[in-house]
Short mmCIF file of C-alpha atoms in Angstrom, two decimals:
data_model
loop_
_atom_site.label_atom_id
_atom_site.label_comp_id
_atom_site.label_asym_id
_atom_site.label_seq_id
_atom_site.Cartn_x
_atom_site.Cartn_y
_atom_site.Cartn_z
CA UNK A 194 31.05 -24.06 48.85
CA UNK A 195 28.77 -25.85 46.59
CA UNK A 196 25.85 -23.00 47.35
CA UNK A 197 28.23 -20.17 46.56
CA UNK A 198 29.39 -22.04 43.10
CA UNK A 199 25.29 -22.21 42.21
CA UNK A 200 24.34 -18.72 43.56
CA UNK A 201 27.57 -17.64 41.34
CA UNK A 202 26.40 -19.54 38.14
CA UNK A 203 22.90 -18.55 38.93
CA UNK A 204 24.12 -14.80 38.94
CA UNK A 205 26.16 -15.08 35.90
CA UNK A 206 23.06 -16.73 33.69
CA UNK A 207 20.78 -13.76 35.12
CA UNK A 208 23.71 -11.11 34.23
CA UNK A 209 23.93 -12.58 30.46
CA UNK A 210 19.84 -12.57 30.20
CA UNK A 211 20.01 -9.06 31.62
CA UNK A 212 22.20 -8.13 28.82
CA UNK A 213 20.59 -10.41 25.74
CA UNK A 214 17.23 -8.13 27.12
CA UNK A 215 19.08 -5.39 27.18
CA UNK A 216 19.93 -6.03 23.67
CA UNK A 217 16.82 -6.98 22.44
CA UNK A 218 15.24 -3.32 23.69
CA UNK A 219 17.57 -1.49 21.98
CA UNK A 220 17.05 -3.22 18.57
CA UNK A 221 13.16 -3.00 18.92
CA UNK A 222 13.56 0.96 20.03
CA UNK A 223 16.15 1.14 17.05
CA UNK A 224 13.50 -0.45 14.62
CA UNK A 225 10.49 1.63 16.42
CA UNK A 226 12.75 5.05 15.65
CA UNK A 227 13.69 3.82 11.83
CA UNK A 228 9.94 2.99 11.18
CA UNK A 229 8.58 6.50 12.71
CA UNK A 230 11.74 8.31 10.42
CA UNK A 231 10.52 6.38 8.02
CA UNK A 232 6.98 7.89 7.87
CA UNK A 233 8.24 11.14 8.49
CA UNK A 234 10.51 11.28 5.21
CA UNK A 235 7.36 9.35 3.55
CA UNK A 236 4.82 12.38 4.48
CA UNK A 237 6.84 14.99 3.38
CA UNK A 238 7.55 13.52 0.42
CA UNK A 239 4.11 13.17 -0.45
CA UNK A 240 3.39 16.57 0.78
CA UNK A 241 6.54 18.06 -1.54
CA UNK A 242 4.72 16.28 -4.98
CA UNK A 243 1.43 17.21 -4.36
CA UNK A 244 1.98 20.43 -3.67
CA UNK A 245 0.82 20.78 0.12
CA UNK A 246 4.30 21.84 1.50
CA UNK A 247 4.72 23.61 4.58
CA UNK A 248 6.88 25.80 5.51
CA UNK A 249 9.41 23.32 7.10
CA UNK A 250 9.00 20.92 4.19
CA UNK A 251 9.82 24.11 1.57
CA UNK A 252 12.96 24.74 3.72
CA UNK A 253 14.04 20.44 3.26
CA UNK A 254 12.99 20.49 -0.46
CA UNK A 255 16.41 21.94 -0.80
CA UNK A 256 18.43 18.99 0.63
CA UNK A 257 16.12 16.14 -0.34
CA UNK A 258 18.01 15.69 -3.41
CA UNK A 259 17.00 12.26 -3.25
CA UNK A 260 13.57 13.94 -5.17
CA UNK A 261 15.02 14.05 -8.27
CA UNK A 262 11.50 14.94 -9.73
CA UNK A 263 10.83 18.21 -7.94
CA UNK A 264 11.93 21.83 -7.93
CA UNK A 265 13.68 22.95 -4.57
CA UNK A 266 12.36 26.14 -2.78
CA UNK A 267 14.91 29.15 -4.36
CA UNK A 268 14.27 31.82 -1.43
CA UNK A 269 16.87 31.68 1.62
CA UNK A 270 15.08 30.17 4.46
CA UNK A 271 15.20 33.06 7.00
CA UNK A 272 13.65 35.45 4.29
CA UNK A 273 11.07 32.84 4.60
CA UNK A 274 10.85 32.82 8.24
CA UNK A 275 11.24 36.45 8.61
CA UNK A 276 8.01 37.17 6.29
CA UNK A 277 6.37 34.57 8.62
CA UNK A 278 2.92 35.30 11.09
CA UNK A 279 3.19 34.20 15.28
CA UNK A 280 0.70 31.43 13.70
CA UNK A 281 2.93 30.39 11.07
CA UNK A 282 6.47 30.61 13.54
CA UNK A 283 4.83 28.47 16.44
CA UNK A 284 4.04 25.88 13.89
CA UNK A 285 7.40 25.86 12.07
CA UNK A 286 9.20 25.94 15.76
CA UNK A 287 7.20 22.31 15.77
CA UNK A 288 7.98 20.67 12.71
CA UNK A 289 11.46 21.65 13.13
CA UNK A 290 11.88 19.70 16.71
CA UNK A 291 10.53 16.59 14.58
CA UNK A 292 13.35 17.37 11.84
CA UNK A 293 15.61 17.35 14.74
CA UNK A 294 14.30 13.85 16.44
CA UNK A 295 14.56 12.26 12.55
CA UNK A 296 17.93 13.95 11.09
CA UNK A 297 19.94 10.86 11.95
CA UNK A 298 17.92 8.56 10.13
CA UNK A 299 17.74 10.98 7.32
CA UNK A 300 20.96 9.14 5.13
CA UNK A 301 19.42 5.49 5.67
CA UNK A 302 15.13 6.60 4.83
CA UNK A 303 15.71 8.63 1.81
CA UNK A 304 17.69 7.16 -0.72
CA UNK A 305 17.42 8.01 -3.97
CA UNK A 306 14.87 6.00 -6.52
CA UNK A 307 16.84 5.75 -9.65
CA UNK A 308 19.66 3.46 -11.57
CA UNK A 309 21.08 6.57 -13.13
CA UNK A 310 24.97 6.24 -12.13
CA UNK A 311 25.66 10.04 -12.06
CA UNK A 312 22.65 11.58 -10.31
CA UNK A 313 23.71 8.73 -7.37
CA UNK A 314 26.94 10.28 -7.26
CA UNK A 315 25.49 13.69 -6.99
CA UNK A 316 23.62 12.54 -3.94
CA UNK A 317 26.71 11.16 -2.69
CA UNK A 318 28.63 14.30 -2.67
CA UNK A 319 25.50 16.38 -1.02
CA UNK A 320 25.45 14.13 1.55
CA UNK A 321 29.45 14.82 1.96
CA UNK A 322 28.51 18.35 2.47
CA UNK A 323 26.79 17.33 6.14
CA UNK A 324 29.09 14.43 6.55
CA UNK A 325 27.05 13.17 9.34
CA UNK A 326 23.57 13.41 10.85
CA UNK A 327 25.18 16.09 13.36
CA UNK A 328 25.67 18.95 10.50
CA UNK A 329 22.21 18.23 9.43
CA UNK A 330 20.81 18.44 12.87
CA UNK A 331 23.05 21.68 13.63
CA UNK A 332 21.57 23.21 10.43
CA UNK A 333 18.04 22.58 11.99
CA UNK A 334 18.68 24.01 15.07
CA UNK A 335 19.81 27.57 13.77
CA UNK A 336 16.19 26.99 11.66
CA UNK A 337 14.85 26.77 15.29
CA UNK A 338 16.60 29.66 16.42
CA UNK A 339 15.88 31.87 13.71
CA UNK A 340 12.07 31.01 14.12
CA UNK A 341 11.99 31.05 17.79
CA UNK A 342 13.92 34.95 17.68
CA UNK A 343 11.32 36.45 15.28
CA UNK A 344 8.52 34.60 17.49
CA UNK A 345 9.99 36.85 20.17
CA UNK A 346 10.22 39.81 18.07
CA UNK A 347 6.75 39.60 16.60
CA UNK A 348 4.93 39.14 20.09
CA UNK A 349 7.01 41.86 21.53
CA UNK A 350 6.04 44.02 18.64
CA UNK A 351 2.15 43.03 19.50
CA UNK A 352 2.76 44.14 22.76
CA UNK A 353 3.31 48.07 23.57
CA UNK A 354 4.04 47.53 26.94
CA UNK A 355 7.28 45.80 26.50
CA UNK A 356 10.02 47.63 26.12
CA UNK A 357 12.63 46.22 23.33
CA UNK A 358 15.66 46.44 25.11
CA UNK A 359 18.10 45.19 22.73
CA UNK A 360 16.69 47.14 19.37
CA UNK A 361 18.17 50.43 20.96
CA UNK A 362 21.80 48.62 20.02
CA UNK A 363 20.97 46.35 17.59
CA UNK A 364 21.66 48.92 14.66
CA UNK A 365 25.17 50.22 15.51
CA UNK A 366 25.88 45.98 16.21
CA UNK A 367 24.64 44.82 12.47
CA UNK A 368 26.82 48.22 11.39
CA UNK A 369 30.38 46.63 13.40
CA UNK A 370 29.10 43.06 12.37
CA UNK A 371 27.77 43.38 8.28
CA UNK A 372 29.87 41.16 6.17
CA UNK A 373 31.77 39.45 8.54
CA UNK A 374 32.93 36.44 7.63
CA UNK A 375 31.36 33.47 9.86
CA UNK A 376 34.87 32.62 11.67
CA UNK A 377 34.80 36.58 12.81
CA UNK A 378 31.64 36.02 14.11
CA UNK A 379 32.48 33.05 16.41
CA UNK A 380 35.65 34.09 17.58
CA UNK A 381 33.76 37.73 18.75
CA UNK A 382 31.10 34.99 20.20
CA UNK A 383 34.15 33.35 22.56
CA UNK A 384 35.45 36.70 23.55
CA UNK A 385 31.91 38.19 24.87
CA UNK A 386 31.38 34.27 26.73
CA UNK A 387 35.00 35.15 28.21
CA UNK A 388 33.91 38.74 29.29
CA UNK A 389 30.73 37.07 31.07
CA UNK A 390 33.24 34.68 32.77
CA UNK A 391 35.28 36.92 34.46
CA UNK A 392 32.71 38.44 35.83
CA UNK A 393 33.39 42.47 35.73
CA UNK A 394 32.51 44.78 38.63
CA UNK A 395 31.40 47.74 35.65
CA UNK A 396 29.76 44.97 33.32
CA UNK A 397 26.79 45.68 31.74
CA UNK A 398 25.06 42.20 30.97
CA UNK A 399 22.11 43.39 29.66
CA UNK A 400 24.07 45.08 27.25
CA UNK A 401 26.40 41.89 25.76
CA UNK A 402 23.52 39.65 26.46
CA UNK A 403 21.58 41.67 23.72
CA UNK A 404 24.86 41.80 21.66
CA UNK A 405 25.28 37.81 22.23
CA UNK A 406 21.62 37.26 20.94
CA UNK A 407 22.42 39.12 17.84
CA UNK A 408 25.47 38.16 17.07
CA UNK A 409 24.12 34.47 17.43
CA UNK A 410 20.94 35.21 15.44
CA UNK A 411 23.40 36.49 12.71
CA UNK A 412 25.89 33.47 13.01
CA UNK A 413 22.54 31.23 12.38
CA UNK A 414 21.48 33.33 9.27
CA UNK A 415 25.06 33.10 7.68
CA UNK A 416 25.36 29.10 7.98
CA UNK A 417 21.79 28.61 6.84
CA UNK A 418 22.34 30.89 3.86
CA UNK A 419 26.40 29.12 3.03
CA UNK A 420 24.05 25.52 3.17
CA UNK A 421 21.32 26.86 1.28
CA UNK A 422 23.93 28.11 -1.50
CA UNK A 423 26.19 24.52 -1.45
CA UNK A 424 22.58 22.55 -2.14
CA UNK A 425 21.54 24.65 -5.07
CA UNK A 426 24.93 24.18 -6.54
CA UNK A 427 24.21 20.54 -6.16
CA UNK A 428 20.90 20.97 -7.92
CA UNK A 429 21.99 23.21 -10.94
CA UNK A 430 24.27 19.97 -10.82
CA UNK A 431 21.58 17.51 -11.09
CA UNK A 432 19.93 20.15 -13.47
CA UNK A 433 22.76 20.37 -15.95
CA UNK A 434 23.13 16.24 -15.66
CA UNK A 435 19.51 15.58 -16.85
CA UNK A 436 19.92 18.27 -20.04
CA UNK A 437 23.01 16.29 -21.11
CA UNK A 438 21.12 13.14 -20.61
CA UNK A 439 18.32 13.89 -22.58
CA UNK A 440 20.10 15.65 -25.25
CA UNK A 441 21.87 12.14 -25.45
CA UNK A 442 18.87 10.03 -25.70
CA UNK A 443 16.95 12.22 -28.04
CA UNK A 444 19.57 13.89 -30.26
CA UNK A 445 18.70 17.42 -29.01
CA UNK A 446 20.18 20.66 -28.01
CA UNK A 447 20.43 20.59 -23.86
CA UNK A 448 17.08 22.71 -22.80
CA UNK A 449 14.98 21.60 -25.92
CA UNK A 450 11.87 19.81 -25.12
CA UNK A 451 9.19 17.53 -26.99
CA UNK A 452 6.54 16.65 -25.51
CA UNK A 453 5.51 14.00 -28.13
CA UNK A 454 8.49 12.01 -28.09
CA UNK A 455 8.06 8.79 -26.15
CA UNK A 456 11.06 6.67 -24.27
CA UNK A 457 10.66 2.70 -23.88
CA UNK A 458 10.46 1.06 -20.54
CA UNK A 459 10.82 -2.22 -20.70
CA UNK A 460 8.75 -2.50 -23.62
CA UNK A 461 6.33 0.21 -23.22
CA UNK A 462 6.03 2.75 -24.57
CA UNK A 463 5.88 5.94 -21.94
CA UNK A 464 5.70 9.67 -23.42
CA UNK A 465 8.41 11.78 -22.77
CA UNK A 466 8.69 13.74 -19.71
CA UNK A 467 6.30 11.67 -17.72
CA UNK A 468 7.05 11.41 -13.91
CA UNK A 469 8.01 8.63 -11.69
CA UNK A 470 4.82 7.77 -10.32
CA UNK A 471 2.82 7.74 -13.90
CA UNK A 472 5.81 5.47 -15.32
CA UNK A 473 5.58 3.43 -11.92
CA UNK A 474 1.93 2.59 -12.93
CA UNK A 475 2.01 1.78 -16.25
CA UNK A 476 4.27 -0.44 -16.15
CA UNK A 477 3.06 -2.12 -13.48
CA UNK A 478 -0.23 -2.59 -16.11
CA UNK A 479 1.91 -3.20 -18.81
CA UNK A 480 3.59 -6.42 -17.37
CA UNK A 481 0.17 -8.07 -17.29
CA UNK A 482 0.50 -7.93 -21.15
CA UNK A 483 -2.47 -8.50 -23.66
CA UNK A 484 -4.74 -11.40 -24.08
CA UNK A 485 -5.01 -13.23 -27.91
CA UNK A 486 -8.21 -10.87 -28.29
CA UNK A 487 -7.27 -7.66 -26.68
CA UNK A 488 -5.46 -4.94 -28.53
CA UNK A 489 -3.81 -1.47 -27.20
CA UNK A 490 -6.94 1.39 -27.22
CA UNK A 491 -6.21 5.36 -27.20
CA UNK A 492 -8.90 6.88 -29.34
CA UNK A 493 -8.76 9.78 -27.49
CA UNK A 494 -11.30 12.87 -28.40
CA UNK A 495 -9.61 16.05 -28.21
CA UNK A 496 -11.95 18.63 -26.51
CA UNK A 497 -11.62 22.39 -26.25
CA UNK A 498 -9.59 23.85 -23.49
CA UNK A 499 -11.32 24.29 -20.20
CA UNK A 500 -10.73 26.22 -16.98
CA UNK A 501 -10.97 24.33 -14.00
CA UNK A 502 -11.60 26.14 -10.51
CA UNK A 503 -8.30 25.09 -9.77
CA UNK A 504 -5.79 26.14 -12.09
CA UNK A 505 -4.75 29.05 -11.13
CA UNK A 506 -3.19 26.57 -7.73
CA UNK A 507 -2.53 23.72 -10.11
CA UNK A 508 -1.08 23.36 -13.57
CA UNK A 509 -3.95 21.27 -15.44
CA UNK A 510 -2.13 18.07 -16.83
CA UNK A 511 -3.44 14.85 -18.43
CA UNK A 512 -3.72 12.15 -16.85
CA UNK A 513 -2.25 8.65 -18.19
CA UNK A 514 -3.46 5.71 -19.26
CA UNK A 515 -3.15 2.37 -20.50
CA UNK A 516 -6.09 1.34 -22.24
CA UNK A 517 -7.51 -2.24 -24.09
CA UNK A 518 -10.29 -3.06 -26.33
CA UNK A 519 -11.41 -6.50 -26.94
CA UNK A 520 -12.31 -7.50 -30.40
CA UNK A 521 -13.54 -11.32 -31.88
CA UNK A 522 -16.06 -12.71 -33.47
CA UNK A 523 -19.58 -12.76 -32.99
CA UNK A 524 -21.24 -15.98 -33.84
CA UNK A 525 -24.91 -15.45 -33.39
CA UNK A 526 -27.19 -16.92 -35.55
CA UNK A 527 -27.20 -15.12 -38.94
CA UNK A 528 -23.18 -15.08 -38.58
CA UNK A 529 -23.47 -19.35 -37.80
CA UNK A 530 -25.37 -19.67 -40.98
CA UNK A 531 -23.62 -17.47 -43.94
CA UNK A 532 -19.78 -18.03 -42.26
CA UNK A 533 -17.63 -20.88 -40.59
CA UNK A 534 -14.46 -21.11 -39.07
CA UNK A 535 -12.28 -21.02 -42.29
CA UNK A 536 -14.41 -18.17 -43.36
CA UNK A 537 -15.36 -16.10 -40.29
CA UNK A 538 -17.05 -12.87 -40.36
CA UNK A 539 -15.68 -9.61 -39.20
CA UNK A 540 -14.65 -8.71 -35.97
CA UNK A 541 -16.53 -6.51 -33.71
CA UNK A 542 -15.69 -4.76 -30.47
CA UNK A 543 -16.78 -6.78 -27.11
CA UNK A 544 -15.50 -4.54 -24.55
CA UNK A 545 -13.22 -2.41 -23.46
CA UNK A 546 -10.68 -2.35 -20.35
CA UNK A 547 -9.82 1.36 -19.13
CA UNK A 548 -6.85 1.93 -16.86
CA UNK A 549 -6.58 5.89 -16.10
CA UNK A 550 -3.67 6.57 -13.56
CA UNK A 551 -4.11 9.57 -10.85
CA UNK A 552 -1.15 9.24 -8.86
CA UNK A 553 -0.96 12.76 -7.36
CA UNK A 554 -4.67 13.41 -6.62
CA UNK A 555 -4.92 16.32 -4.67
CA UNK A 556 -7.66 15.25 -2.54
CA UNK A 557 -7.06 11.78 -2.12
CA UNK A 558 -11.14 11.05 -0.71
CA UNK A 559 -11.60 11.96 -4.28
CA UNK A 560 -12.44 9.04 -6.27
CA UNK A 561 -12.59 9.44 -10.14
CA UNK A 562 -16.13 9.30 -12.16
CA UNK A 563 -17.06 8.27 -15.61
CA UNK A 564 -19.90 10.12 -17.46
CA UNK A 565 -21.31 8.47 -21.15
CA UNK A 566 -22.17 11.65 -23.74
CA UNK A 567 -24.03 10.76 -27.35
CA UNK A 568 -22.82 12.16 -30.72
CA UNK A 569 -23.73 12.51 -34.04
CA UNK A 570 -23.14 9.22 -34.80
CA UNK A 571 -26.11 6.90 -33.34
CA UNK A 572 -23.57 4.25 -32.96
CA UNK A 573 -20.89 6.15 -31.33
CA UNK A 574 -20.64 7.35 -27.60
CA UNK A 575 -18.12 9.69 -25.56
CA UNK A 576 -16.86 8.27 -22.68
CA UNK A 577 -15.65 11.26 -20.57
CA UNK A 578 -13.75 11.15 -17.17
CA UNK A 579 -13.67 13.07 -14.41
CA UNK A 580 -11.14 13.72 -11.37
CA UNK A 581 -9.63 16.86 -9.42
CA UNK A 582 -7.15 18.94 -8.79
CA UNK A 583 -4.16 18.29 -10.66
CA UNK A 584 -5.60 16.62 -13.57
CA UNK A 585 -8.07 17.45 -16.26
CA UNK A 586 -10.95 15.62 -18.06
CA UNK A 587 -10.20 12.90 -20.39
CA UNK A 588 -12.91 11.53 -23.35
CA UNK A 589 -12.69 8.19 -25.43
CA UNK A 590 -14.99 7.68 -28.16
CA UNK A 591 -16.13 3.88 -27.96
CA UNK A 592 -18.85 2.15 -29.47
CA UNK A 593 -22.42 2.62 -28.34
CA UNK A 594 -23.99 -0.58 -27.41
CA UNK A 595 -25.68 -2.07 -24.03
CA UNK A 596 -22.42 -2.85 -21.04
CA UNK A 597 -23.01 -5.92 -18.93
CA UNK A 598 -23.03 -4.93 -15.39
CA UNK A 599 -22.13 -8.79 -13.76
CA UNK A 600 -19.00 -8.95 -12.10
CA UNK A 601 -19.13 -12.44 -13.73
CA UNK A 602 -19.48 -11.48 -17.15
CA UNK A 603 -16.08 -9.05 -16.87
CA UNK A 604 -17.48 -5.52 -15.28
CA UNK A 605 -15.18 -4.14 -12.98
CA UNK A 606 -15.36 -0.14 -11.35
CA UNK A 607 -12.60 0.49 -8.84
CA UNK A 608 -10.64 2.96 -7.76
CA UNK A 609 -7.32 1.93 -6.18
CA UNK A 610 -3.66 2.73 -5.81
CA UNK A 611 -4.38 6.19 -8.21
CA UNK A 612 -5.54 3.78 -10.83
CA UNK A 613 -9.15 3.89 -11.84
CA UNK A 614 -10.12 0.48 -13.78
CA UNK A 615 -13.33 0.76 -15.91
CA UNK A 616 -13.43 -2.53 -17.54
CA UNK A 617 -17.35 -3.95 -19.00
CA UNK A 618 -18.02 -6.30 -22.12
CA UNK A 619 -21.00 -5.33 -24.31
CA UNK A 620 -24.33 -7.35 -24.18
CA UNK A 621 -24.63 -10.08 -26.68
CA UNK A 622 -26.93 -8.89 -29.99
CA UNK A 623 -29.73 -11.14 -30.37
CA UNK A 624 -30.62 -11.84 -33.99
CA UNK A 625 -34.04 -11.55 -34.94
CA UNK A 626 -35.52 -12.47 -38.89
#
């Protein structure tokens, strides 16, 4: 009796640890799934601002109206995939089946990045439109079966030897079908599955098979187009919201536009109409504030307009920056002898720190470069920089003098996070009678 009460207890602690492991699996797959979501939603996000988009990630610019910042794809997504090469299908067909694998994490990875009360509850009533990750999966799946159809139909066109069955019927179907609304459609769906059913002696399948595949291929195109329309309502939405925002803030008709305004963030000040990522950056540079002898620098040179290999891909923009100069007193010998501390002399410039933000570098292997230019002036020098594709060249005049190039006496060149930091301190003058 004893040995049955210990094989029992002995049972009953493996059963529990079968369980706790049992647990502890699903947690790590459910935290192995988030992560991968995660780096799904990041990549196409990344691939939606710097303008690398596929086809699949033009078709979700439309519902990621957590990307406040960018400017959904207009065109109904089976125009799209109907103007689309075998090439361009077969890849499409792919990134769709990893839409489908991520769409339930979709609510919990992209959440919008702002405090703004009403563009959160515009996100909250798109997501209402889907519900739950099963409407947004069912929307990718007619994407799938749209793409995989005119696949079909593309190959079969490449191919004279085929004959196309179904396009002998397919006109006089569209003709009974056109403007149909999409309950029609599905209840004509149920009634051809019911004639397959029961299974006719003077059925012809091939026939309502090629009606079924239309009839489904059109069901797909409606929903896809109804979703399409319900997001861009949500975005002329958003749209309208930001207009009455900014006509708030600045005093201005909704639609008017100045691009030399500037808006404060926490203390800095940002120019107006600057995006996330630039804002992101400078204040991150801000906080670190200024030292006793460091003051704000933006003598800027304004150079003639110049046509980059690029532009007609990319709009040419400026890049930002957030720039210091460091100023004090130099106390070499002439100044020790004819001033003192209660009557210093004047203050010269001892460096300069430069701070030049390229947050949506095109090429990303790209790293920024700095090139010195003379002037007329034999004490004055352009300092002129140098990056691609989105942004254009940007010059500082600074003073001309000798840099230290110790990383103990200040220099620093790096290139990190889309900020470029140029930061040197001139070489001490050495007085000579």
């Amino acid at each position: 009796q004893r040995a049955a009460e210990r094989a029992a207890r002995e049972e009953e602690i493996a059963a529990r640890r079968r369980l706790a492991e049992q647990k502890n699996s699903r947690e790590w797959e459910q935290r192995e799934e988030d992560f991968h979501a995660s780096q799904h939603f990041q990549r196409q996000t990344q691939r939606l601002m710097n303008r690398r988009a596929r086809l699949s990630d033009r078709i979700a610019s439309t519902f990621r109206v957590d990307l406040f910042e960018i400017t959904p794809d207009s065109v109904d997504p089976w125009q799209h995939i109907s103007e689309c090469t075998v090439g361009e299908l077969h890849q499409l067909c792919m990134d769709v089946e990893d839409e489908l694998l991520h769409a339930p994490s979709y609510s919990t990875c992209c959440e919008p990045s702002t405090d703004d009360e009403n563009l959160i509850s515009l996100w909250t009533s798109a997501r209402e439109i889907w519900k739950n990750s099963s409407h947004r999966a069912s929307f990718w799946r007619d994407i799938l079966l749209l793409a995989q159809t005119f696949e079909q139909k593309q190959r079969q066109n490449a191919d004279s030897n085929v004959f196309h069955g179904f396009e002998v019927v397919r006109s006089d179907v569209l003709k009974y079908i056109e403007k149909k609304p999409l309950e029609e459609l599905a209840l004509l769906d149920a009634q051809i599955k019911e004639l397959f059913e029961s299974k006719a002696a003077a059925l012809n399948e091939d026939y309502w098979r090629s009606v079924l595949e239309i009839l489904r291929v059109e069901q797909a195109k409606t929903r896809v187009s109804q979703a399409h329309e319900k997001f861009h309502e949500v975005w002329d939405r958003i749209k309208s919201n930001a207009e009455q925002t900014s006509a708030r803030n600045e005093g201005e008709a909704p639609g008017s536009f100045d691009s030399e305004k500037s808006i404060g963030v926490d203390g800095v000040i940002i120019p107006h109409g600057i995006d996330h990522g630039d804002a992101k950056l400078i204040k991150l540079e801000a906080a670190k504030g200024l030292n006793n002898d460091e003051e704000d620098f933006s003598n800027e040179v304004k150079e003639p307009e110049k046509i980059y290999e690029w532009s007609s891909v990319y709009d040419p923009r400026k890049p930002r920056y957030f720039n210091r100069v460091h100023i004090g007193y130099d106390w070499n010998k002439y100044n020790q002898t004819h001033y003192d501390k209660d009557n210093p002399p004047p203050k010269t410039v001892k460096g300069y720190k430069f701070n030049i933000f390229y947050p949506d570098l095109v090429d990303k292997t790209e790293t920024p470069t700095f090139t010195i230019h003379p002037t007329d002036h034999p004490d004055v020098c352009i300092l002129r920089f140098t990056a691609g594709a989105p942004y254009e060249d940007l010059a500082f005049k600074i003073v001309k003098r000798p840099w230290e190039h110790s990383y103990k006496k200040g220099y620093r060149c790096s290139f990190e996070r889309g900020v470029l930091h140029l930061w040197f301190n001139f070489r001490r003058a050495r007085y000579r009678r």
